[in-house]
Short mmCIF file of C-alpha atoms and ligand atoms in Angstrom, two decimals:
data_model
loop_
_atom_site.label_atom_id
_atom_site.label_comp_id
_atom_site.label_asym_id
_atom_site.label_seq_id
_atom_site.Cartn_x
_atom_site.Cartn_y
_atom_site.Cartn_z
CA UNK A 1 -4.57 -18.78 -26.29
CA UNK A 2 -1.57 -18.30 -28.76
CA UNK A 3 0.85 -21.15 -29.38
CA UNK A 4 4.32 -19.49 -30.67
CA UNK A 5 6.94 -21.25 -32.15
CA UNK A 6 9.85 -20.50 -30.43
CA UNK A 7 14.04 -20.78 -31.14
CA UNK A 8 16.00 -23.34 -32.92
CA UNK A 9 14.77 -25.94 -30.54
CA UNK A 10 10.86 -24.90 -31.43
CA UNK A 11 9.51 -25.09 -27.44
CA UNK A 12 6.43 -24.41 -27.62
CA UNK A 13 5.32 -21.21 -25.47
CA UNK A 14 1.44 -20.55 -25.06
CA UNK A 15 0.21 -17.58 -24.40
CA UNK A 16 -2.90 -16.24 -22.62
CA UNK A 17 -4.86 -13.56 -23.88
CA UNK A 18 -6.95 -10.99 -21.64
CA UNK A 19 -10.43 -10.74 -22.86
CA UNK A 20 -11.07 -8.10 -19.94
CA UNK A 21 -9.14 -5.79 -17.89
CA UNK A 22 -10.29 -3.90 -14.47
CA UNK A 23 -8.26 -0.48 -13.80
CA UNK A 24 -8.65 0.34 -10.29
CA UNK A 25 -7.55 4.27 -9.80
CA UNK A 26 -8.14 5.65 -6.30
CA UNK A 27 -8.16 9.08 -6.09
CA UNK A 28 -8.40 12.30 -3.53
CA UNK A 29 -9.18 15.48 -5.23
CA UNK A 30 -7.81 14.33 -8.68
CA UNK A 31 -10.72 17.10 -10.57
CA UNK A 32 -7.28 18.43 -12.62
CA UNK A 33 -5.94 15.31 -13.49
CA UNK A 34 -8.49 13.10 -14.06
CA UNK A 35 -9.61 14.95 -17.95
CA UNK A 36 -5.92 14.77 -18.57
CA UNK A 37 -5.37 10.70 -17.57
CA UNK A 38 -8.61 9.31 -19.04
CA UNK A 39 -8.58 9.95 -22.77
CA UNK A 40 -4.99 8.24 -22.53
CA UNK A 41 -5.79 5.31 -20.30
CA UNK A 42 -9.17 4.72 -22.49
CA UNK A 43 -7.06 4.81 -25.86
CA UNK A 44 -4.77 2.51 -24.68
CA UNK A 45 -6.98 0.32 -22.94
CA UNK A 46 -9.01 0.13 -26.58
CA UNK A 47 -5.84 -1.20 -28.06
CA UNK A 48 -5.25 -3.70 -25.65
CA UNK A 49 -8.13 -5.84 -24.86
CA UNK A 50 -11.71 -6.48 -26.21
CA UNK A 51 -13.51 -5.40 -22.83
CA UNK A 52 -12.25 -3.06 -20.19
CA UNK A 53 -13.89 -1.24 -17.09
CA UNK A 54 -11.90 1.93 -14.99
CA UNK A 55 -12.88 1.87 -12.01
CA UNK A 56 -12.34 5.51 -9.98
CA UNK A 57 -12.46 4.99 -6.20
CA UNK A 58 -13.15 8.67 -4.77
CA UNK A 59 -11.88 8.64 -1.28
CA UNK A 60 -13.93 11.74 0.08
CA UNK A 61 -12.65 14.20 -2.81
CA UNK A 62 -13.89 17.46 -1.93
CA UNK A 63 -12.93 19.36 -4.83
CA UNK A 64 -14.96 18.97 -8.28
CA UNK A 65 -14.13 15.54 -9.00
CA UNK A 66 -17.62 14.38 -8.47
CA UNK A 67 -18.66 16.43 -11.28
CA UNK A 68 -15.46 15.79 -13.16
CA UNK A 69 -16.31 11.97 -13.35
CA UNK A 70 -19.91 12.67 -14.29
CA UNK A 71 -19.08 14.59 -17.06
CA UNK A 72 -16.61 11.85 -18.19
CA UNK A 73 -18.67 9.01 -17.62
CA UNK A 74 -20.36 10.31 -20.88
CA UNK A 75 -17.46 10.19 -23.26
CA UNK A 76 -16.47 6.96 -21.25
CA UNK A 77 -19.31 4.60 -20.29
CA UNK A 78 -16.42 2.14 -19.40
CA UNK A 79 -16.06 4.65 -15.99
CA UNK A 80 -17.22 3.21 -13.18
CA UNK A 81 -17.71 5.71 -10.12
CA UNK A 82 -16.93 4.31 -6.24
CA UNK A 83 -17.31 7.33 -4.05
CA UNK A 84 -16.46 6.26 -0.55
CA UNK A 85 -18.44 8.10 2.23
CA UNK A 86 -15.19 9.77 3.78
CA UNK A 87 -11.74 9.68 3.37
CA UNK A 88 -10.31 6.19 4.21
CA UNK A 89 -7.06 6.49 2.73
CA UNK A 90 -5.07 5.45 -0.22
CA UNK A 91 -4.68 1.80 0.68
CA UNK A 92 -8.85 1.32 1.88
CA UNK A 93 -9.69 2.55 -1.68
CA UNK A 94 -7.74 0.54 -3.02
CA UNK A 95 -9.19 -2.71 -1.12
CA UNK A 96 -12.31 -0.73 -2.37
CA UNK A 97 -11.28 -0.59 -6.26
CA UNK A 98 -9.89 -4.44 -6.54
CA UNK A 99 -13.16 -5.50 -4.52
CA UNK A 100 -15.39 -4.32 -6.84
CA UNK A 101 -13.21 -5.21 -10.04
CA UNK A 102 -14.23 -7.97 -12.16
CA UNK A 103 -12.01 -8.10 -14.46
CA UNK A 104 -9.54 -11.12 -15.85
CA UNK A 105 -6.54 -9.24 -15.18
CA UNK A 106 -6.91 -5.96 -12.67
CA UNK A 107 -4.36 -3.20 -13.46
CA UNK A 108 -3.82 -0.53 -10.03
CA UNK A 109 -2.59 3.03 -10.70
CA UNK A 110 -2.56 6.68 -9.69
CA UNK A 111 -4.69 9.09 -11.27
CA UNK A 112 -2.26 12.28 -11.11
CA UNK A 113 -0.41 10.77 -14.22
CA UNK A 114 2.78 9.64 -12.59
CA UNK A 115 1.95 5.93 -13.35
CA UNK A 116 2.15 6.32 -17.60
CA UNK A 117 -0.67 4.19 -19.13
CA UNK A 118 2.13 3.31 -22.00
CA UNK A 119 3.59 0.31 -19.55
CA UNK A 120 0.50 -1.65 -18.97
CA UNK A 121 1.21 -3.07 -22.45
CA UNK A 122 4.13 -4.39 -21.48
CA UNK A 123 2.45 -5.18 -18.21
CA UNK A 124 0.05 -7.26 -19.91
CA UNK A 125 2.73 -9.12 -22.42
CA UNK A 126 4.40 -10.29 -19.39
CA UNK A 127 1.18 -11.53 -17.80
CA UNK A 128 0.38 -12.97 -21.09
CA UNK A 129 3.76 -15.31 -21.03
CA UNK A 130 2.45 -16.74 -17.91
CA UNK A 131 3.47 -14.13 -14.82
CA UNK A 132 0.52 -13.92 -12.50
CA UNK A 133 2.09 -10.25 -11.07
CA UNK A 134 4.36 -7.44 -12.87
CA UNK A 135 4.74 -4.65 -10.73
CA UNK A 136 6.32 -1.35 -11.79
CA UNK A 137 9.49 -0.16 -10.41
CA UNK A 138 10.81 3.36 -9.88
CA UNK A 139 14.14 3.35 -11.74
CA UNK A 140 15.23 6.79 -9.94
CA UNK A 141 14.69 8.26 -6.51
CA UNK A 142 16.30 11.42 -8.34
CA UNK A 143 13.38 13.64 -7.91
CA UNK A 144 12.83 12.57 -3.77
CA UNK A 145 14.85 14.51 -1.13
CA UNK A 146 18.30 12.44 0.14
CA UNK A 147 16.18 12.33 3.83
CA UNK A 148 13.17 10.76 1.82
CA UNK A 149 15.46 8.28 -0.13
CA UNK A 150 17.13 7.40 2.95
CA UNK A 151 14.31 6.88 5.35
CA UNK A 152 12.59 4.50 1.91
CA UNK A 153 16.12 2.52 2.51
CA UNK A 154 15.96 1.73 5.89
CA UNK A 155 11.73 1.14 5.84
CA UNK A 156 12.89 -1.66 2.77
CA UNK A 157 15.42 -2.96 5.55
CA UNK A 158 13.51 -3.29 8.22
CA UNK A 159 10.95 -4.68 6.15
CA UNK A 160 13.41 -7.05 4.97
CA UNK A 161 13.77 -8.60 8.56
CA UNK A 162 9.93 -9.92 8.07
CA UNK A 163 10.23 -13.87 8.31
CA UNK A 164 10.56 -14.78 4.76
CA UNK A 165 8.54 -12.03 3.08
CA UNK A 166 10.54 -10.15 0.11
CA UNK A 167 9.05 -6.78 -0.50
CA UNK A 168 10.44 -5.44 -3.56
CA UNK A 169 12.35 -2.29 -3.48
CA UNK A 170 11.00 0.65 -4.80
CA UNK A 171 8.12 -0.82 -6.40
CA UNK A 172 4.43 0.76 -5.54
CA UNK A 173 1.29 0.12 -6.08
CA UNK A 174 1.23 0.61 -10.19
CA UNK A 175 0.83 -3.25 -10.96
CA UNK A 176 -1.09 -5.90 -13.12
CA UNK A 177 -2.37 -8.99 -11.22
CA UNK A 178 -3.95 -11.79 -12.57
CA UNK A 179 -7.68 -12.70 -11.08
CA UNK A 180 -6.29 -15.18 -8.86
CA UNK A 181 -3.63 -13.08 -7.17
CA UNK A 182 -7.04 -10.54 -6.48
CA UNK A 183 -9.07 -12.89 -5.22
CA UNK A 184 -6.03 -14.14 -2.74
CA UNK A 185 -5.85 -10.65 -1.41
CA UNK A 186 -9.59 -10.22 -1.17
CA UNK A 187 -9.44 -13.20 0.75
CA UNK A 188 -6.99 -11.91 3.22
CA UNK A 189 -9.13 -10.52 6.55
CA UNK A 190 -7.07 -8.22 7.83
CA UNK A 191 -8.46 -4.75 8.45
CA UNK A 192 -4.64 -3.17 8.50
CA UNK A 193 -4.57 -2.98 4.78
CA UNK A 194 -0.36 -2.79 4.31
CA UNK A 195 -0.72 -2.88 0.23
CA UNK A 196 2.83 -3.66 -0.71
CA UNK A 197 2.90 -5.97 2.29
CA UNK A 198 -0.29 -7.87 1.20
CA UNK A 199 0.71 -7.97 -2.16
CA UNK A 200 4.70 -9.50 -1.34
CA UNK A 201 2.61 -11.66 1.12
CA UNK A 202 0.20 -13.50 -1.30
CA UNK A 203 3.06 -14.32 -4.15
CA UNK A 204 2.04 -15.63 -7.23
CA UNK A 205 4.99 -15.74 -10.27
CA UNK A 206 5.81 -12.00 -10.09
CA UNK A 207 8.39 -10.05 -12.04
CA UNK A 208 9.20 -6.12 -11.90
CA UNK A 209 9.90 -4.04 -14.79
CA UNK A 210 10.79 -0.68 -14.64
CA UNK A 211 9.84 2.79 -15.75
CA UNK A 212 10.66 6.59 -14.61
CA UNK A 213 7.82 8.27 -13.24
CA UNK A 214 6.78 11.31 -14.23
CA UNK A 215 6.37 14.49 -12.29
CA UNK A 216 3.03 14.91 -10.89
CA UNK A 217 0.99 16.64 -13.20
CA UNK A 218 -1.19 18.63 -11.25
CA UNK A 219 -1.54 19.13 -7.08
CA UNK A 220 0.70 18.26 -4.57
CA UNK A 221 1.55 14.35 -2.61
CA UNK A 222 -0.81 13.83 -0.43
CA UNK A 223 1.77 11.54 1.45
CA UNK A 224 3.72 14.38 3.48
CA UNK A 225 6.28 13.37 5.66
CA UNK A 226 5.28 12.71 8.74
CA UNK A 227 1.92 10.85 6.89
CA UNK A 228 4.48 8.29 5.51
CA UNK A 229 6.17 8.03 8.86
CA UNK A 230 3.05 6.74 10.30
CA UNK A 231 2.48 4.51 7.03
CA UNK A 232 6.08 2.70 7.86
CA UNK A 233 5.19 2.28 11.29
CA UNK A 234 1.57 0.91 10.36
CA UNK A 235 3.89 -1.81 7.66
CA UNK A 236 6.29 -2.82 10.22
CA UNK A 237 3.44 -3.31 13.18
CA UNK A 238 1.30 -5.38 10.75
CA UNK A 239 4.41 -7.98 9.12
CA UNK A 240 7.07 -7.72 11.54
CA UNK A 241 7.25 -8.64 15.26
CA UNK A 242 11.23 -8.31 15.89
CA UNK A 243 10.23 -4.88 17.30
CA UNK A 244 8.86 -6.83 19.93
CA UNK A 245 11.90 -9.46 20.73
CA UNK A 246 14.21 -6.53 20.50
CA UNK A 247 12.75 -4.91 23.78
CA UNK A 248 12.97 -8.37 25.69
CA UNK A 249 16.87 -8.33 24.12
CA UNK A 250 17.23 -4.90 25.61
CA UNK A 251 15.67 -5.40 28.70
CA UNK A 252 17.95 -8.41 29.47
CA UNK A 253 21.20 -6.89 28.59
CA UNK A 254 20.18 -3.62 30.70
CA UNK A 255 19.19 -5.65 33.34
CA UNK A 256 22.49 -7.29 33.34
CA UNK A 257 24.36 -4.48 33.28
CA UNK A 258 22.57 -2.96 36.18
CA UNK A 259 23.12 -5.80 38.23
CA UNK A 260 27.24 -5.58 36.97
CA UNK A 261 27.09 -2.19 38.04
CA UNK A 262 25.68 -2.82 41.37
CA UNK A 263 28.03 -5.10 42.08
CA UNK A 264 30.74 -2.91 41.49
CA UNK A 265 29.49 0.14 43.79
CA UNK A 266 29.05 -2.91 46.65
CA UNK A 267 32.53 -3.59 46.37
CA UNK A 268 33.78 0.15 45.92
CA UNK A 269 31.76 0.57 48.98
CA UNK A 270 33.50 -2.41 50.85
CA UNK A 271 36.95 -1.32 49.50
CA UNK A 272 36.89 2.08 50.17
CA UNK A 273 33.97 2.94 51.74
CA UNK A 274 32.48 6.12 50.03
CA UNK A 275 28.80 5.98 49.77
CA UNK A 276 27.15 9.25 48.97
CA UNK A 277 28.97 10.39 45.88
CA UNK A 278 27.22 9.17 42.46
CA UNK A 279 24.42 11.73 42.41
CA UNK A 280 25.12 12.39 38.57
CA UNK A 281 25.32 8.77 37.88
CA UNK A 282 22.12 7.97 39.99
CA UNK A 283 19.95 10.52 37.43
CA UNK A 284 21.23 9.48 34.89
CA UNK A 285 20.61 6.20 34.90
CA UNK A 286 17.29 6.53 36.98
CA UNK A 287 16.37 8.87 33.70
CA UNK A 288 17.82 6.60 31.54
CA UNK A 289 15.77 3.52 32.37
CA UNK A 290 12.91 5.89 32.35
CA UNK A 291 13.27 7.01 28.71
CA UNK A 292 13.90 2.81 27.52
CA UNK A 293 10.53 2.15 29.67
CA UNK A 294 8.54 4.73 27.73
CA UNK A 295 10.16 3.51 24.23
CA UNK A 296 9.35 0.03 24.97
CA UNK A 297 5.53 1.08 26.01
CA UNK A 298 5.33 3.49 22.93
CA UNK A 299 6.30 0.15 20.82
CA UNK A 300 4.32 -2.05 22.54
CA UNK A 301 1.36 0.40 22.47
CA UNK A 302 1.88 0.22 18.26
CA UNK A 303 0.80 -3.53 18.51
CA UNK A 304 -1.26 -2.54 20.83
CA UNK A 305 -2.92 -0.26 18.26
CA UNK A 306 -3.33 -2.79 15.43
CA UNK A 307 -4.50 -5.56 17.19
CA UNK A 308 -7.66 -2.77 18.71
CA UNK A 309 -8.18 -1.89 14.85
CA UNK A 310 -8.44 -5.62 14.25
CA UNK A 311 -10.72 -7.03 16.64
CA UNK A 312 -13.47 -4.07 16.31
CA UNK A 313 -14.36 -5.46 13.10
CA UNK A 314 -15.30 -2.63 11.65
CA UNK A 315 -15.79 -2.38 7.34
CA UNK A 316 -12.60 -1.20 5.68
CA UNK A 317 -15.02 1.38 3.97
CA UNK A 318 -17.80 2.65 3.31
CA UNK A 319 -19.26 2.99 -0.30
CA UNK A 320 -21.98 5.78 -0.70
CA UNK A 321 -22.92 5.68 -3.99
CA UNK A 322 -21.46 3.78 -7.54
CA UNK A 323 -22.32 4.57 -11.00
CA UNK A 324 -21.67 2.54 -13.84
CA UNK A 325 -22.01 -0.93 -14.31
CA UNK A 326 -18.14 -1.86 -15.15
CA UNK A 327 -17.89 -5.41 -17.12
CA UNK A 328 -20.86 -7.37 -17.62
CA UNK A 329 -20.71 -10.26 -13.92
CA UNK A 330 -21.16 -7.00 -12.11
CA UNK A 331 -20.64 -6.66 -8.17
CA UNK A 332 -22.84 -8.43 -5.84
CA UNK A 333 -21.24 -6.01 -2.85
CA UNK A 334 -19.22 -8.37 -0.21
CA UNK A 335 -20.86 -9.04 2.46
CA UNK A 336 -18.61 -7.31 4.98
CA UNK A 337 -19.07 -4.20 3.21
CA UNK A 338 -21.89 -1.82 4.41
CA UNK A 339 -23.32 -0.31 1.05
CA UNK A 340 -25.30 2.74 1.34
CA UNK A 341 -26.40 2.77 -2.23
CA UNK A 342 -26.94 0.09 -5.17
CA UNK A 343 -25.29 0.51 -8.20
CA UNK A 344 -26.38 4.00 -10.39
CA UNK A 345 -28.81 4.89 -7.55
CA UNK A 346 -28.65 7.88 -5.00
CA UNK A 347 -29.53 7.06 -1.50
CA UNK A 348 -30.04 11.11 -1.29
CA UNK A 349 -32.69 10.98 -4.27
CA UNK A 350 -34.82 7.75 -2.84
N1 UDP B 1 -4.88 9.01 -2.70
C1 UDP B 1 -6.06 8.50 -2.18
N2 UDP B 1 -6.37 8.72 -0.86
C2 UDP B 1 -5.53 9.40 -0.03
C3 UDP B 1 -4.31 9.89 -0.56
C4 UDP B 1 -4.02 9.66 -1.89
O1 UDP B 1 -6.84 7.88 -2.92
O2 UDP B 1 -5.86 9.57 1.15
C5 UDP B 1 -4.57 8.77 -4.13
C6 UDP B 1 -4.16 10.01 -4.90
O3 UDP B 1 -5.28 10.71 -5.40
C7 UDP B 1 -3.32 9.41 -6.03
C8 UDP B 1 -2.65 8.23 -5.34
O4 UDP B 1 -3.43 7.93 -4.18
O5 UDP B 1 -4.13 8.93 -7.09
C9 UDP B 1 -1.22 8.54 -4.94
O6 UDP B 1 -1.19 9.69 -4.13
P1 UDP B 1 -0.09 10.85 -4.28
O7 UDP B 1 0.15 11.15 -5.72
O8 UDP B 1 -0.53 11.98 -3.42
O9 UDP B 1 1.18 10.15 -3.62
P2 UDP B 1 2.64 9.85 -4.18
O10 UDP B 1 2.59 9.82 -5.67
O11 UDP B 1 3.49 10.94 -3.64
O12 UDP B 1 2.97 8.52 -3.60
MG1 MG B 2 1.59 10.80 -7.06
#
């Protein structure tokens, strides 16, 4: 702890210092980029804080990465090696990475480069002063399509409609939480692991600050379009139920005007007595009420979905082997999570 004098009125401001830091990376085929991000991370890491592990969750790379982190856990013995038994996606390794953290303060980021070590000091000033989250915000959307930037604007609005829950805007997963705020979200139980969702949902004193990222230094996004379709639809299914209410809302108001419109063919019929014209009408309504039916199934079946994924129970992840030992309390592996291998130890050589 520091105690700085501060202003003409001298308030006293303490401030925390981090004796060790956890850098959870996950990665998919990151072999290119991983040589290029470590010596940078490592250095600034060094500057900041007396202890530090980095922590590389390899969600079923298939590319050299494997050897790639062997060759750097050399130069780095602060690299600590998850490699997940398959693919699980971005936000599994993640769960994977902050699980097996131990770290005071835990620092998430992408391994292509786009996250710039640089901003974790700041990060970690902030945290020092007493924030328990700073999470980095995109200042530009420059470099995304306009049908990317507007389909982002109307997920963060829809999101918005979530009873009381505030997801920032533009901000991703490159963030510095305090131990608590980890432990909050390790405690959560749900297998649908909505990161930006959980993170918004925990709270904790939280402040953005912002930074352009850069271009991606090797490879391509792994989140294509239709991928981050499916991602919005998995966010809005796990924090929103409007979706829901909106289909009993539209049932009742088509329902009414049905009946309105019944009426008025009863009395056409009484007044004037034509019954067999309305062919056109008839399809189209009959097709209609057909296309609302399947929409409001299709939703339905989304819910549907997640609540299946929940109850089967089944681990976020599978870990099949870890090397390194990371900072000194290391993991005792949760029980929940099925490990194939103990730490530095290949289930493949006995
Ligand atoms: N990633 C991952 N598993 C996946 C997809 C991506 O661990 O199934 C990692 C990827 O290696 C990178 C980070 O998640 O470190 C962000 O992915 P990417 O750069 O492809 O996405 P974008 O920057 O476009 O959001
Ligand atoms: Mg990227």
């Amino acid at each position: 702890m520091v105690l700085l004098q501060h202003g003409a009125q001298g308030i006293m401001i303490t401030k925390r210092q981090a004796q060790t830091l956890s850098c959870v990376i996950p990665g998919l085929n990151e072999a290119e980029n991983l040589p290029a991000l470590l010596p940078v991370l490592v250095a600034k890491l060094r500057e900041l804080v007396p202890d530090f592990e980095i922590i590389f969750v390899d969600d079923g790379s298939t590319d050299a990465t494997p050897l790639v982190i062997e060759q750097l856990r050399q130069t780095y013995p602060q690299l600590v090696y998850l490699q997940l038994s398959r693919n699980f996606g971005k936000e599994a390794a993640l769960t994977a990475g902050l699980e097996a953290s131990r770290g005071q303060v835990v620092v998430c980021m992408d391994a292509d480069l786009q996250h710039p070590p640089a901003l974790i000091e700041a990060m970690l000033e902030r945290w020092s002063t007493g924030l328990e989250m700073v999470y980095a915000v995109r200042e530009t959307r420059d470099d995304e399509t306009w049908m990317k930037r507007a389909g982002t604007s109307l997920f963060y609005k829809l999101m918005r409609t979530s009873n009381g829950l505030r997801v920032p805007r533009d901000a991703g997963d490159f963030r510095l939480m305090d131990r608590c705020v980890v432990d909050a979200l390790m405690a959560l139980p749900e297998r649908s692991r909505f990161m930006k969702g959980l993170f918004a949902w925990v709270g904790f004193p939280s402040e953005p600050i912002y930074y352009s990222p850069a271009e991606r230094l090797h490879g391509v996004s792994r989140f294509r379009p239709t991928k981050l379709l499916r991602f919005a639809v998995d966010g809005l299914t796990a924090f929103t139920t409007w979706p829901l209410r909106l289909l009993s809302l539209l049932g009742a108001v088509l329902a009414m005007l049905s009946f309105s419109y019944g009426l008025f063919i009863i009395f056409k019929h009484l007044l004037y007595g034509d019954a067999v014209r309305g062919w056109t009408t008839l399809i189209t309504v009959v097709l209609f009420f057909a296309g609302v039916n399947m929409l409001s199934l299709g939703v339905v079946g989304e819910y549907v979905a997640s609540i299946f994924a929940e109850v089967k129970h089944r681990p976020l992840y599978l870990v099949h082997r870890r090397r390194g030992q990371g900072l000194a309390q290391a993991s005792e592996p949760a029980p929940d999570q099925k490990q194939l291998a103990t730490p530095d130890q290949d289930p493949q050589q006995g």
